[in-house]
mmCIF file of C-alpha atoms in Angstrom:
data_model
loop_
_atom_site.group_PDB
_atom_site.id
_atom_site.type_symbol
_atom_site.label_atom_id
_atom_site.label_comp_id
_atom_site.label_asym_id
_atom_site.label_seq_id
_atom_site.Cartn_x
_atom_site.Cartn_y
_atom_site.Cartn_z
ATOM 1 C CA LYS A 1175 95.787 119.092 132.570
ATOM 2 C CA GLN A 1176 93.004 118.510 130.068
ATOM 3 C CA GLU A 1177 89.760 116.986 131.356
ATOM 4 C CA VAL A 1178 86.639 116.069 129.494
ATOM 5 C CA THR A 1179 83.206 115.761 131.084
ATOM 6 C CA GLN A 1180 79.950 114.537 129.543
ATOM 7 C CA ILE A 1181 76.546 115.366 130.971
ATOM 8 C CA PRO A 1182 74.254 113.499 131.431
ATOM 9 C CA ALA A 1183 75.817 110.099 131.993
ATOM 10 C CA ALA A 1184 72.593 108.498 130.806
ATOM 11 C CA LEU A 1185 69.537 109.593 129.046
ATOM 12 C CA SER A 1186 66.208 107.895 128.205
ATOM 13 C CA VAL A 1187 63.777 109.478 125.835
ATOM 14 C CA PRO A 1188 60.746 108.649 123.837
ATOM 15 C CA GLU A 1189 61.031 108.328 119.949
ATOM 16 C CA GLY A 1190 60.617 111.657 118.175
ATOM 17 C CA GLU A 1191 62.132 113.978 120.754
ATOM 18 C CA ASN A 1192 64.899 116.364 119.911
ATOM 19 C CA LEU A 1193 67.828 116.118 122.433
ATOM 20 C CA VAL A 1194 71.089 117.717 123.410
ATOM 21 C CA LEU A 1195 74.151 115.975 124.652
ATOM 22 C CA ASN A 1196 76.811 118.073 126.401
ATOM 23 C CA CYS A 1197 80.592 117.807 126.445
ATOM 24 C CA SER A 1198 82.886 120.187 128.437
ATOM 25 C CA PHE A 1199 86.689 120.425 128.392
ATOM 26 C CA THR A 1200 89.023 122.404 130.747
ATOM 27 C CA ASP A 1201 91.773 123.606 128.324
ATOM 28 C CA SER A 1202 90.476 125.572 125.413
ATOM 29 C CA ALA A 1203 93.593 125.303 123.427
ATOM 30 C CA ILE A 1204 92.288 122.605 121.137
ATOM 31 C CA TYR A 1205 92.406 122.397 117.414
ATOM 32 C CA ASN A 1206 89.458 120.135 116.927
ATOM 33 C CA LEU A 1207 86.732 118.123 118.751
ATOM 34 C CA GLN A 1208 85.349 114.779 117.673
ATOM 35 C CA TRP A 1209 82.013 113.046 118.468
ATOM 36 C CA PHE A 1210 81.842 109.234 118.323
ATOM 37 C CA ARG A 1211 79.056 106.698 118.631
ATOM 38 C CA GLN A 1212 79.602 103.396 120.415
ATOM 39 C CA ASP A 1213 77.248 100.448 120.029
ATOM 40 C CA PRO A 1214 77.356 97.652 122.712
ATOM 41 C CA GLY A 1215 80.318 95.443 122.081
ATOM 42 C CA LYS A 1216 81.511 97.462 119.176
ATOM 43 C CA GLY A 1217 84.264 99.890 118.318
ATOM 44 C CA LEU A 1218 83.814 103.689 117.891
ATOM 45 C CA THR A 1219 82.301 105.305 114.858
ATOM 46 C CA SER A 1220 83.206 108.857 114.059
ATOM 47 C CA LEU A 1221 80.163 111.014 113.827
ATOM 48 C CA LEU A 1222 81.467 114.627 113.488
ATOM 49 C CA LEU A 1223 84.741 116.475 113.749
ATOM 50 C CA ILE A 1224 84.710 120.139 114.387
ATOM 51 C CA GLN A 1225 87.867 122.174 113.740
ATOM 52 C CA SER A 1226 88.686 125.026 116.085
ATOM 53 C CA SER A 1227 88.044 127.547 113.328
ATOM 54 C CA GLN A 1228 84.493 126.215 112.907
ATOM 55 C CA ARG A 1229 81.463 126.661 115.248
ATOM 56 C CA GLU A 1230 79.384 123.772 114.098
ATOM 57 C CA GLN A 1231 79.121 120.734 111.796
ATOM 58 C CA THR A 1232 76.025 118.906 110.459
ATOM 59 C CA SER A 1233 75.423 115.364 109.288
ATOM 60 C CA GLY A 1234 71.866 114.399 108.561
ATOM 61 C CA ARG A 1235 69.862 114.668 111.877
ATOM 62 C CA LEU A 1236 72.997 115.444 113.785
ATOM 63 C CA ASN A 1237 74.472 118.938 114.611
ATOM 64 C CA ALA A 1238 77.478 119.566 116.677
ATOM 65 C CA SER A 1239 78.590 122.909 117.936
ATOM 66 C CA LEU A 1240 81.823 124.029 119.482
ATOM 67 C CA ASP A 1241 82.448 127.136 121.765
ATOM 68 C CA LYS A 1242 86.135 127.086 122.617
ATOM 69 C CA SER A 1243 86.072 130.143 124.788
ATOM 70 C CA SER A 1244 83.537 128.429 127.300
ATOM 71 C CA GLY A 1245 85.114 125.009 126.848
ATOM 72 C CA ARG A 1246 81.876 123.446 125.594
ATOM 73 C CA SER A 1247 80.410 121.392 122.698
ATOM 74 C CA THR A 1248 76.946 120.058 122.202
ATOM 75 C CA LEU A 1249 75.655 117.306 120.015
ATOM 76 C CA TYR A 1250 71.988 117.882 118.932
ATOM 77 C CA ILE A 1251 69.990 114.977 117.632
ATOM 78 C CA ALA A 1252 66.775 115.862 115.883
ATOM 79 C CA ALA A 1253 63.709 113.623 115.804
ATOM 80 C CA SER A 1254 65.428 110.785 117.749
ATOM 81 C CA GLN A 1255 64.829 107.217 116.723
ATOM 82 C CA PRO A 1256 65.282 103.863 118.467
ATOM 83 C CA GLY A 1257 68.313 103.182 116.209
ATOM 84 C CA ASP A 1258 70.040 106.186 117.769
ATOM 85 C CA SER A 1259 70.390 104.186 120.980
ATOM 86 C CA ALA A 1260 74.103 104.008 121.746
ATOM 87 C CA THR A 1261 76.834 105.511 123.764
ATOM 88 C CA TYR A 1262 77.948 108.926 122.577
ATOM 89 C CA LEU A 1263 81.548 110.078 123.363
ATOM 90 C CA CYS A 1264 83.355 113.254 122.717
ATOM 91 C CA ALA A 1265 87.078 113.665 122.499
ATOM 92 C CA VAL A 1266 89.638 116.451 122.219
ATOM 93 C CA PRO A 1267 93.411 116.291 121.470
ATOM 94 C CA LEU A 1268 95.915 116.153 124.375
ATOM 95 C CA SER A 1269 98.666 118.739 124.343
ATOM 96 C CA GLY A 1270 101.865 117.708 122.312
ATOM 97 C CA GLY A 1271 100.351 117.230 118.960
ATOM 98 C CA TYR A 1272 99.749 114.152 116.843
ATOM 99 C CA ASN A 1273 95.994 114.185 117.722
ATOM 100 C CA LYS A 1274 96.352 111.985 120.835
ATOM 101 C CA LEU A 1275 92.762 111.934 122.170
ATOM 102 C CA ILE A 1276 91.387 112.270 125.658
ATOM 103 C CA PHE A 1277 87.742 111.110 125.938
ATOM 104 C CA GLY A 1278 84.848 111.858 128.087
ATOM 105 C CA ALA A 1279 82.995 108.919 129.864
ATOM 106 C CA GLY A 1280 80.234 109.091 127.473
ATOM 107 C CA THR A 1281 76.445 109.590 127.526
ATOM 108 C CA ARG A 1282 74.337 106.466 127.238
ATOM 109 C CA LEU A 1283 71.316 107.112 125.228
ATOM 110 C CA ALA A 1284 68.169 104.968 125.059
ATOM 111 C CA VAL A 1285 65.371 105.905 122.695
ATOM 112 C CA HIS A 1286 62.193 103.903 123.234
ATOM 113 C CA PRO A 1287 59.316 103.457 120.872
ATOM 114 C CA ASN B 653 86.684 98.069 103.074
ATOM 115 C CA ALA B 654 88.095 96.347 106.086
ATOM 116 C CA GLY B 655 89.418 99.661 107.623
ATOM 117 C CA VAL B 656 91.019 98.787 111.005
ATOM 118 C CA THR B 657 91.039 95.084 112.053
ATOM 119 C CA GLN B 658 91.932 93.837 115.589
ATOM 120 C CA THR B 659 92.844 90.318 116.483
ATOM 121 C CA PRO B 660 91.915 88.503 118.589
ATOM 122 C CA LYS B 661 88.484 89.659 119.518
ATOM 123 C CA PHE B 662 88.506 87.939 122.825
ATOM 124 C CA ARG B 663 91.127 86.422 125.107
ATOM 125 C CA VAL B 664 91.452 85.074 128.615
ATOM 126 C CA LEU B 665 94.899 84.949 130.192
ATOM 127 C CA LYS B 666 96.237 83.975 133.462
ATOM 128 C CA THR B 667 98.321 86.280 135.601
ATOM 129 C CA GLY B 668 101.944 86.366 134.399
ATOM 130 C CA GLN B 669 101.267 85.157 130.816
ATOM 131 C CA SER B 670 102.249 87.119 127.889
ATOM 132 C CA MET B 671 100.463 87.901 124.610
ATOM 133 C CA THR B 672 100.331 90.205 121.652
ATOM 134 C CA LEU B 673 97.395 92.114 120.244
ATOM 135 C CA LEU B 674 97.590 92.852 116.558
ATOM 136 C CA CYS B 675 96.103 95.881 114.751
ATOM 137 C CA ALA B 676 96.053 96.028 110.989
ATOM 138 C CA GLN B 677 94.919 98.971 108.818
ATOM 139 C CA ASP B 678 94.500 99.001 105.031
ATOM 140 C CA MET B 679 94.018 102.814 104.540
ATOM 141 C CA ASN B 680 97.754 103.673 104.325
ATOM 142 C CA HIS B 681 97.401 105.750 107.364
ATOM 143 C CA GLU B 682 100.491 107.140 108.997
ATOM 144 C CA TYR B 683 99.222 107.513 112.586
ATOM 145 C CA MET B 684 98.146 104.596 114.810
ATOM 146 C CA TYR B 685 97.132 104.463 118.459
ATOM 147 C CA TRP B 686 96.221 101.926 121.146
ATOM 148 C CA TYR B 687 93.697 102.859 123.767
ATOM 149 C CA ARG B 688 92.079 100.902 126.710
ATOM 150 C CA GLN B 689 88.494 101.315 127.891
ATOM 151 C CA ASP B 690 87.461 100.429 131.333
ATOM 152 C CA PRO B 691 83.813 100.454 132.701
ATOM 153 C CA GLY B 692 82.403 103.970 133.343
ATOM 154 C CA MET B 693 85.442 105.617 131.841
ATOM 155 C CA GLY B 694 86.508 107.111 128.614
ATOM 156 C CA LEU B 695 89.228 105.664 126.418
ATOM 157 C CA ARG B 696 92.761 106.267 127.670
ATOM 158 C CA LEU B 697 95.807 106.310 125.455
ATOM 159 C CA ILE B 698 98.469 103.604 126.001
ATOM 160 C CA HIS B 699 100.995 104.087 123.147
ATOM 161 C CA TYR B 700 101.007 105.660 119.737
ATOM 162 C CA SER B 701 102.965 105.760 116.433
ATOM 163 C CA VAL B 702 103.403 108.512 113.846
ATOM 164 C CA GLY B 703 104.989 106.336 111.219
ATOM 165 C CA GLU B 704 106.595 103.107 110.475
ATOM 166 C CA GLY B 705 109.409 102.364 112.932
ATOM 167 C CA THR B 706 108.317 104.938 115.483
ATOM 168 C CA THR B 707 106.473 104.558 118.782
ATOM 169 C CA ALA B 708 105.805 106.837 121.815
ATOM 170 C CA LYS B 709 104.226 106.556 125.224
ATOM 171 C CA GLY B 710 100.694 107.806 125.891
ATOM 172 C CA GLU B 711 98.849 108.349 129.193
ATOM 173 C CA VAL B 712 99.019 104.824 130.631
ATOM 174 C CA PRO B 713 101.986 102.999 129.072
ATOM 175 C CA ASP B 714 103.203 101.001 132.098
ATOM 176 C CA GLY B 715 103.024 97.233 131.494
ATOM 177 C CA TYR B 716 102.777 97.471 127.716
ATOM 178 C CA ASN B 717 105.157 97.539 124.717
ATOM 179 C CA VAL B 718 104.525 98.324 121.162
ATOM 180 C CA SER B 719 106.024 97.871 117.833
ATOM 181 C CA ARG B 720 105.434 99.200 114.302
ATOM 182 C CA LEU B 721 107.714 97.330 111.958
ATOM 183 C CA LYS B 722 105.282 97.720 109.084
ATOM 184 C CA LYS B 723 103.243 100.766 108.326
ATOM 185 C CA GLN B 724 99.955 98.749 108.296
ATOM 186 C CA ASN B 725 100.583 96.992 111.518
ATOM 187 C CA PHE B 726 100.632 98.140 115.146
ATOM 188 C CA LEU B 727 101.291 95.440 117.780
ATOM 189 C CA LEU B 728 100.556 95.877 121.530
ATOM 190 C CA GLY B 729 102.382 93.447 123.891
ATOM 191 C CA LEU B 730 101.724 92.455 127.504
ATOM 192 C CA GLU B 731 104.965 90.872 128.781
ATOM 193 C CA SER B 732 103.504 89.752 132.167
ATOM 194 C CA ALA B 733 99.787 90.126 132.321
ATOM 195 C CA ALA B 734 98.175 91.391 135.555
ATOM 196 C CA PRO B 735 94.457 91.578 136.579
ATOM 197 C CA SER B 736 94.557 95.397 136.342
ATOM 198 C CA GLN B 737 95.093 94.908 132.570
ATOM 199 C CA THR B 738 91.667 93.483 132.193
ATOM 200 C CA SER B 739 90.002 95.867 129.803
ATOM 201 C CA VAL B 740 88.746 96.377 126.247
ATOM 202 C CA TYR B 741 91.662 97.503 123.910
ATOM 203 C CA PHE B 742 90.975 99.572 120.889
ATOM 204 C CA CYS B 743 93.264 100.442 118.050
ATOM 205 C CA ALA B 744 92.780 103.455 115.995
ATOM 206 C CA SER B 745 94.426 105.009 112.904
ATOM 207 C CA ARG B 746 94.585 108.448 111.203
ATOM 208 C CA GLY B 747 95.789 109.583 107.771
ATOM 209 C CA ASP B 748 98.064 112.483 108.764
ATOM 210 C CA ASN B 749 98.344 115.399 111.087
ATOM 211 C CA ARG B 750 95.930 117.765 109.360
ATOM 212 C CA PHE B 751 93.368 119.128 111.748
ATOM 213 C CA ASP B 752 90.358 117.703 109.871
ATOM 214 C CA GLN B 753 91.528 114.093 109.898
ATOM 215 C CA PRO B 754 89.405 111.848 112.204
ATOM 216 C CA GLN B 755 90.543 108.768 113.916
ATOM 217 C CA HIS B 756 89.175 105.437 112.666
ATOM 218 C CA PHE B 757 88.613 102.653 115.266
ATOM 219 C CA GLY B 758 88.575 98.912 115.190
ATOM 220 C CA ASP B 759 86.020 96.772 116.989
ATOM 221 C CA GLY B 760 88.228 96.111 120.119
ATOM 222 C CA THR B 761 89.909 93.159 121.901
ATOM 223 C CA ARG B 762 88.221 92.099 125.139
ATOM 224 C CA LEU B 763 90.850 90.874 127.386
ATOM 225 C CA SER B 764 90.435 89.162 130.800
ATOM 226 C CA ILE B 765 93.282 88.459 132.997
ATOM 227 C CA LEU B 766 92.521 85.931 135.937
#
């Protein structure tokens, strides 16, 4: 059964730091992995989607990598800003198709000035 | 662009009452999903639909029913609400089954069952 784990559960850093959020999954037979951002009281915003044929995706200061063989993905945030404060969730598809997602519990990030 | 719209945003129910949550998307997406999010946990899939007139069970379907009579709408029903169904409910949609298609989420419905 697929399980998704995110470490750390919470992270507090000063503004300007480069940081790495981790996501691990138990079944490597995935066709994509998606990273989301969730602000308090809001829905999820898709940040990056990495297909299984790709090793990484970049969007602005965000870079996500995928290593299927080890069951790991990382989200790298460069030069963090207070506006990056949010919960970051990763998700992979459940077996059986149709991109039914299973999520990690998230990493709650606080960037302080 | 409205994207995915959920109504209502908040609701308080008494145990045993029934209600329907509405999800509407204006992107002509084929796939739609209902998830619930509980404190300290990731989202869990309740039901999903791969097109108008179709529905299927997800990970935690018990106590819920769904309908997709129109392509743009996906309804989630609670026939007899229980305190264990207190949660935040999210609807999502996706264009098609290509591997590069992300899911787009609504802002959620916060439901409390007393």
